[in-house]
């Protein structure tokens, strides 16, 4: 009975649970924002007091209290692209995995040559204009299916061998006959390939034609997540020398900070009370404007990085009716 819930006296609270959000006014489903370590609503008041002038000793004869602001503060543990974009007034876009064949860079010995895309692999670095060949070892292509055309990072592949499996360490040789053909566009998997299981990965070894002399990594550079680090004493690369690099890269998200206005969100806390048999406390905030984060930790000596965000709870004029809050409501079992 709801009357029993209303009259309950024993109600200690220690809430855990999911927080969901969607843009204010959206009809899409609210999505979870991840692990939230703390969430708090705070109220600020403007208080006007009228002094008691009728007796000795003073005191307050009357007062007026008006709520001037409701603030929402949260500590986020999951620094995912959406949370980070909202906290930095940023826009999010995605870059699909792919291959780059002819990116030009200028050498700085002892410095990082930043590639346009993240986490380069199958890197081949060349200089000059000499015609030659380069070798690619274990170029990775995941979730391959029968009938797929698998595009290789470099055109003109020859001496192709393919391995298939769940990982590069356990993959085994895949016979060409009946399973695949090599085309100008890459590896064409036969629709009826008897030795191909949908969803497996393939690792491809091949040679391809290059323009320029291939610079070996040993003694010259190492591949890092953001590009290519050239050794100070590189034997095959001179300061200021122009080089070209071919590589594969992963898919990734891009957050461009301070490029949009603050988001207004509808927020739902699906609270479960650990101190009271898991009883529900559902908090619905109709309209909250999330402010930019005052600080964002990038590196710290120890422990996890958290993201603290705040926002104002605004009036939602679409909520109408006697006793209906235009700001937020709490429902409890």
Coordinates of C-alpha atoms in Angstrom, one line a residue:
X1 CA 0.0 0.0 0.0
X2 CA 1.3 3.5 -0.9
X3 CA 0.1 4.8 2.4
X4 CA 2.4 2.4 4.2
X5 CA 5.3 3.7 2.2
X6 CA 4.4 7.3 3.0
X7 CA 4.1 6.7 6.8
X8 CA 7.4 4.7 7.1
X9 CA 9.8 6.0 9.7
X10 CA 12.7 3.7 9.3
X11 CA 14.4 4.7 6.0
X12 CA 18.2 4.9 6.2
X13 CA 19.7 5.5 2.8
X14 CA 22.9 4.3 1.0
X15 CA 22.1 4.4 -2.7
X16 CA 23.8 2.7 -5.6
X17 CA 22.5 2.5 -9.2
X18 CA 22.5 3.6 -12.8
X19 CA 22.2 7.2 -14.0
X20 CA 20.7 7.7 -17.4
X21 CA 20.6 10.9 -19.6
X22 CA 19.3 12.2 -22.8
X23 CA 19.1 15.6 -24.4
X24 CA 16.3 17.7 -23.0
X25 CA 13.3 17.5 -25.4
X26 CA 14.5 14.3 -27.0
X27 CA 12.2 11.3 -27.6
X28 CA 15.1 8.8 -27.8
X29 CA 15.7 6.4 -24.9
X30 CA 17.8 7.7 -22.0
X31 CA 21.3 6.0 -22.1
X32 CA 23.5 5.0 -19.1
X33 CA 26.4 7.4 -18.5
X34 CA 28.5 4.8 -16.7
X35 CA 29.8 4.5 -13.1
X36 CA 28.9 7.6 -11.1
X37 CA 30.8 7.8 -7.8
X38 CA 28.7 10.7 -6.3
X39 CA 25.6 12.7 -7.3
X40 CA 24.2 15.5 -5.3
X41 CA 21.4 18.1 -5.5
X42 CA 21.9 21.3 -3.6
X43 CA 19.5 24.3 -3.1
X44 CA 20.4 27.9 -2.6
X45 CA 18.0 30.3 -0.9
X46 CA 17.5 34.1 -0.8
X47 CA 16.3 34.8 2.7
X48 CA 14.8 38.2 3.7
X49 CA 14.1 38.7 7.4
X50 CA 11.9 41.2 9.2
X51 CA 13.2 42.1 12.7
X52 CA 10.9 41.9 15.7
X53 CA 10.7 45.5 17.1
X54 CA 7.9 44.9 19.6
X55 CA 10.0 43.7 22.6
X56 CA 13.4 43.9 24.1
X57 CA 16.0 41.4 22.8
X58 CA 15.0 41.6 19.2
X59 CA 14.6 38.4 17.1
X60 CA 12.8 37.7 13.8
X61 CA 9.2 38.7 13.4
X62 CA 8.9 37.1 9.9
X63 CA 10.9 35.9 7.0
X64 CA 10.6 35.2 3.3
X65 CA 12.5 32.3 1.8
X66 CA 12.8 31.8 -2.0
X67 CA 14.9 29.2 -3.7
X68 CA 17.2 30.9 -6.2
X69 CA 19.1 28.0 -7.6
X70 CA 19.2 24.2 -7.7
X71 CA 22.5 22.7 -8.6
X72 CA 23.4 19.1 -9.6
X73 CA 27.0 17.9 -9.0
X74 CA 28.3 14.5 -10.1
X75 CA 31.6 12.7 -10.0
X76 CA 32.0 10.5 -13.1
X77 CA 34.3 7.5 -13.1
X78 CA 33.8 6.6 -16.8
X79 CA 35.6 9.3 -18.9
X80 CA 33.9 8.1 -22.1
X81 CA 33.7 10.3 -25.2
X82 CA 30.1 11.4 -24.5
X83 CA 30.8 12.3 -20.9
X84 CA 34.0 14.1 -21.9
X85 CA 32.3 16.0 -24.7
X86 CA 29.5 17.2 -22.4
X87 CA 32.1 18.3 -19.8
X88 CA 34.1 20.3 -22.3
X89 CA 31.3 21.7 -24.5
X90 CA 32.8 19.6 -27.3
X91 CA 31.6 17.8 -30.4
X92 CA 32.2 14.1 -31.0
X93 CA 33.0 12.5 -34.3
X94 CA 34.3 9.1 -35.3
X95 CA 37.1 8.0 -37.6
X96 CA 36.9 4.5 -39.0
X97 CA 39.9 2.2 -39.2
X98 CA 41.7 2.4 -42.5
X99 CA 45.0 2.5 -44.4
X100 CA 47.2 5.5 -45.3
X101 CA 49.5 5.0 -48.3
X102 CA 51.5 8.2 -48.8
X103 CA 51.6 10.6 -45.8
X104 CA 54.5 13.1 -45.9
X105 CA 56.4 13.9 -42.7
X106 CA 59.6 15.8 -42.0
X107 CA 62.3 14.2 -39.7
X108 CA 63.2 15.6 -36.3
X109 CA 65.8 13.5 -34.8
X110 CA 64.9 12.7 -31.1
X111 CA 61.3 13.8 -31.8
X112 CA 57.9 12.4 -32.5
X113 CA 56.6 12.5 -36.1
X114 CA 52.9 12.7 -35.5
X115 CA 50.9 10.7 -37.9
X116 CA 47.5 11.9 -38.9
X117 CA 45.8 8.9 -37.4
X118 CA 46.2 7.0 -34.1
X119 CA 48.0 3.7 -33.4
X120 CA 49.8 3.2 -36.7
X121 CA 50.7 -0.4 -37.5
X122 CA 52.2 -2.2 -40.5
X123 CA 54.4 0.9 -40.9
X124 CA 56.6 1.3 -43.9
X125 CA 58.7 4.5 -44.0
X126 CA 60.5 5.5 -47.3
X127 CA 62.6 8.3 -48.6
X128 CA 63.8 9.3 -52.0
X129 CA 62.3 8.3 -55.4
X130 CA 63.9 4.9 -56.0
X131 CA 61.5 2.2 -57.1
X132 CA 61.5 -0.8 -54.9
X133 CA 59.4 -3.2 -52.8
X134 CA 58.4 -3.4 -49.2
X135 CA 57.2 -6.3 -47.1
X136 CA 54.2 -6.4 -44.8
X137 CA 54.0 -9.0 -42.0
X138 CA 50.8 -10.1 -40.3
X139 CA 48.5 -7.3 -41.5
X140 CA 45.4 -7.8 -39.3
X141 CA 41.8 -7.9 -40.5
X142 CA 39.2 -9.0 -37.9
X143 CA 35.7 -10.3 -38.2
X144 CA 36.1 -11.6 -41.7
X145 CA 33.1 -13.4 -43.4
X146 CA 32.7 -15.5 -46.4
X147 CA 32.2 -13.3 -49.5
X148 CA 34.1 -10.3 -48.0
X149 CA 36.5 -8.2 -50.0
X150 CA 39.3 -7.5 -47.5
X151 CA 41.1 -4.3 -48.6
X152 CA 44.9 -4.4 -48.0
X153 CA 46.8 -1.4 -46.7
X154 CA 48.9 -1.3 -49.9
X155 CA 48.1 -1.8 -53.6
X156 CA 49.9 -4.2 -55.9
X157 CA 50.3 -7.0 -53.4
X158 CA 52.4 -10.0 -54.5
X159 CA 53.7 -13.1 -52.7
X160 CA 50.6 -13.2 -50.6
X161 CA 50.1 -15.7 -47.8
X162 CA 47.1 -15.7 -45.4
X163 CA 46.6 -17.1 -41.9
X164 CA 43.2 -17.4 -40.2
X165 CA 42.2 -17.8 -36.5
X166 CA 41.2 -16.2 -33.3
X167 CA 44.5 -14.4 -32.7
X168 CA 47.8 -13.7 -34.4
X169 CA 49.4 -16.2 -32.1
X170 CA 47.1 -19.1 -32.9
X171 CA 46.3 -18.4 -36.6
X172 CA 47.0 -21.2 -39.1
X173 CA 47.7 -21.1 -42.8
X174 CA 44.7 -20.7 -45.1
X175 CA 45.1 -22.4 -48.5
X176 CA 44.3 -20.1 -51.4
X177 CA 42.6 -22.7 -53.5
X178 CA 38.8 -22.5 -53.0
X179 CA 39.2 -20.0 -50.2
X180 CA 40.3 -16.7 -51.6
X181 CA 41.8 -14.8 -54.6
X182 CA 44.1 -11.8 -54.7
X183 CA 42.7 -8.9 -56.6
X184 CA 43.9 -5.3 -57.2
X185 CA 41.6 -4.3 -54.4
X186 CA 42.8 -6.9 -51.8
X187 CA 41.8 -10.3 -50.7
X188 CA 38.5 -11.6 -52.1
X189 CA 37.1 -14.3 -49.8
X190 CA 35.1 -16.9 -51.7
X191 CA 31.4 -17.0 -50.7
X192 CA 31.6 -20.8 -50.3
X193 CA 35.2 -20.9 -48.8
X194 CA 35.3 -24.3 -47.0
X195 CA 38.1 -23.3 -44.6
X196 CA 36.7 -19.9 -43.6
X197 CA 34.5 -19.5 -40.5
X198 CA 32.6 -16.2 -40.3
X199 CA 33.9 -13.9 -37.6
X200 CA 37.5 -15.1 -37.5
X201 CA 40.4 -12.9 -38.1
X202 CA 43.0 -13.1 -40.9
X203 CA 46.6 -12.1 -40.9
X204 CA 48.2 -11.3 -44.3
X205 CA 51.8 -11.3 -45.4
X206 CA 52.7 -9.8 -48.8
X207 CA 55.1 -7.6 -50.8
X208 CA 54.1 -4.4 -52.6
X209 CA 55.8 -1.8 -54.8
X210 CA 57.2 1.4 -53.3
X211 CA 58.6 4.7 -54.5
X212 CA 61.6 5.4 -52.4
X213 CA 64.1 3.5 -50.3
X214 CA 62.6 1.7 -47.4
X215 CA 64.1 2.8 -44.1
X216 CA 64.3 0.0 -41.6
X217 CA 63.0 0.6 -38.1
X218 CA 66.0 -1.0 -36.4
X219 CA 68.5 1.8 -35.5
X220 CA 66.2 4.5 -36.9
X221 CA 62.8 4.7 -35.3
X222 CA 60.1 3.0 -33.2
X223 CA 56.3 3.2 -33.7
X224 CA 54.3 4.7 -30.9
X225 CA 50.6 5.3 -30.4
X226 CA 50.7 8.9 -31.6
X227 CA 53.2 8.4 -34.4
X228 CA 56.8 7.5 -35.2
X229 CA 59.6 8.4 -32.7
X230 CA 62.9 9.0 -34.5
X231 CA 66.0 8.1 -32.5
X232 CA 68.5 10.9 -31.9
X233 CA 71.3 8.9 -33.4
X234 CA 69.2 7.4 -36.3
X235 CA 71.6 6.0 -38.9
X236 CA 69.3 6.2 -41.9
X237 CA 67.4 9.5 -41.2
X238 CA 68.8 13.0 -41.4
X239 CA 67.5 16.1 -39.6
X240 CA 64.9 17.9 -41.8
X241 CA 64.7 15.1 -44.3
X242 CA 61.3 14.5 -45.9
X243 CA 59.9 11.0 -45.7
X244 CA 56.7 9.2 -46.7
X245 CA 54.9 6.7 -44.5
X246 CA 52.3 4.1 -45.2
X247 CA 50.4 2.5 -42.3
X248 CA 47.2 1.0 -41.0
X249 CA 45.3 2.7 -38.2
X250 CA 42.5 1.8 -35.7
X251 CA 39.1 3.4 -35.5
X252 CA 38.8 6.1 -32.8
X253 CA 36.7 9.0 -31.4
X254 CA 37.6 12.7 -31.7
X255 CA 36.4 15.2 -29.2
X256 CA 36.8 18.8 -30.3
X257 CA 36.6 20.8 -27.0
X258 CA 34.8 24.2 -26.7
X259 CA 33.0 24.0 -30.0
X260 CA 29.4 24.0 -28.9
X261 CA 27.0 25.4 -26.3
X262 CA 26.3 23.5 -23.0
X263 CA 24.0 20.6 -23.3
X264 CA 20.6 20.6 -21.5
X265 CA 19.9 17.1 -20.2
X266 CA 17.1 15.1 -18.7
X267 CA 18.6 12.8 -16.0
X268 CA 17.2 9.8 -14.3
X269 CA 18.8 8.1 -11.2
X270 CA 17.7 4.5 -10.8
X271 CA 18.7 4.3 -7.1
X272 CA 18.8 1.0 -5.1
X273 CA 19.0 1.4 -1.3
X274 CA 21.7 -0.9 0.1
X275 CA 20.8 0.2 3.6
X276 CA 17.1 -0.8 3.3
X277 CA 16.7 -4.1 1.4
X278 CA 17.3 -2.6 -2.0
X279 CA 14.2 -0.4 -2.0
X280 CA 13.9 2.0 -5.0
X281 CA 14.6 5.7 -5.0
X282 CA 14.0 7.0 -8.6
X283 CA 15.0 10.6 -9.1
X284 CA 14.0 12.3 -12.3
X285 CA 15.5 15.7 -13.1
X286 CA 13.5 17.2 -15.9
X287 CA 16.0 19.7 -17.3
X288 CA 19.6 20.3 -16.2
X289 CA 22.2 22.5 -17.9
X290 CA 25.6 20.9 -17.6
X291 CA 28.4 23.3 -17.2
X292 CA 32.0 23.0 -18.4
X293 CA 34.3 21.0 -16.1
X294 CA 36.4 23.3 -13.9
X295 CA 39.4 20.9 -14.3
X296 CA 40.2 17.7 -16.1
X297 CA 42.9 15.5 -14.8
X298 CA 45.3 14.2 -17.6
X299 CA 48.1 12.6 -15.6
X300 CA 48.3 12.0 -11.9
X301 CA 50.7 10.2 -9.6
X302 CA 48.3 7.4 -8.4
X303 CA 44.7 6.3 -8.4
X304 CA 41.9 6.7 -10.8
X305 CA 41.0 9.8 -12.7
X306 CA 37.5 11.1 -12.0
X307 CA 35.6 13.9 -13.8
X308 CA 33.6 16.3 -11.6
X309 CA 30.8 18.1 -13.4
X310 CA 28.1 20.5 -12.2
X311 CA 25.0 22.0 -13.7
X312 CA 21.9 24.0 -12.9
X313 CA 18.5 22.4 -12.6
X314 CA 16.2 24.6 -14.7
X315 CA 12.4 25.0 -14.9
X316 CA 10.7 22.7 -17.3
X317 CA 7.6 24.6 -18.5
X318 CA 6.1 21.5 -20.0
X319 CA 5.4 20.1 -16.6
X320 CA 2.0 21.4 -15.6
X321 CA -0.7 20.6 -13.0
X322 CA -1.4 21.2 -9.3
X323 CA 1.4 19.9 -7.1
X324 CA 3.5 18.9 -10.2
X325 CA 7.2 19.9 -9.9
X326 CA 8.7 21.7 -12.9
X327 CA 12.2 20.8 -11.6
X328 CA 12.5 17.2 -10.3
X329 CA 10.7 14.5 -8.5
X330 CA 11.6 11.5 -6.3
X331 CA 9.7 8.3 -6.2
X332 CA 10.4 5.7 -3.4
X333 CA 9.2 2.2 -2.5

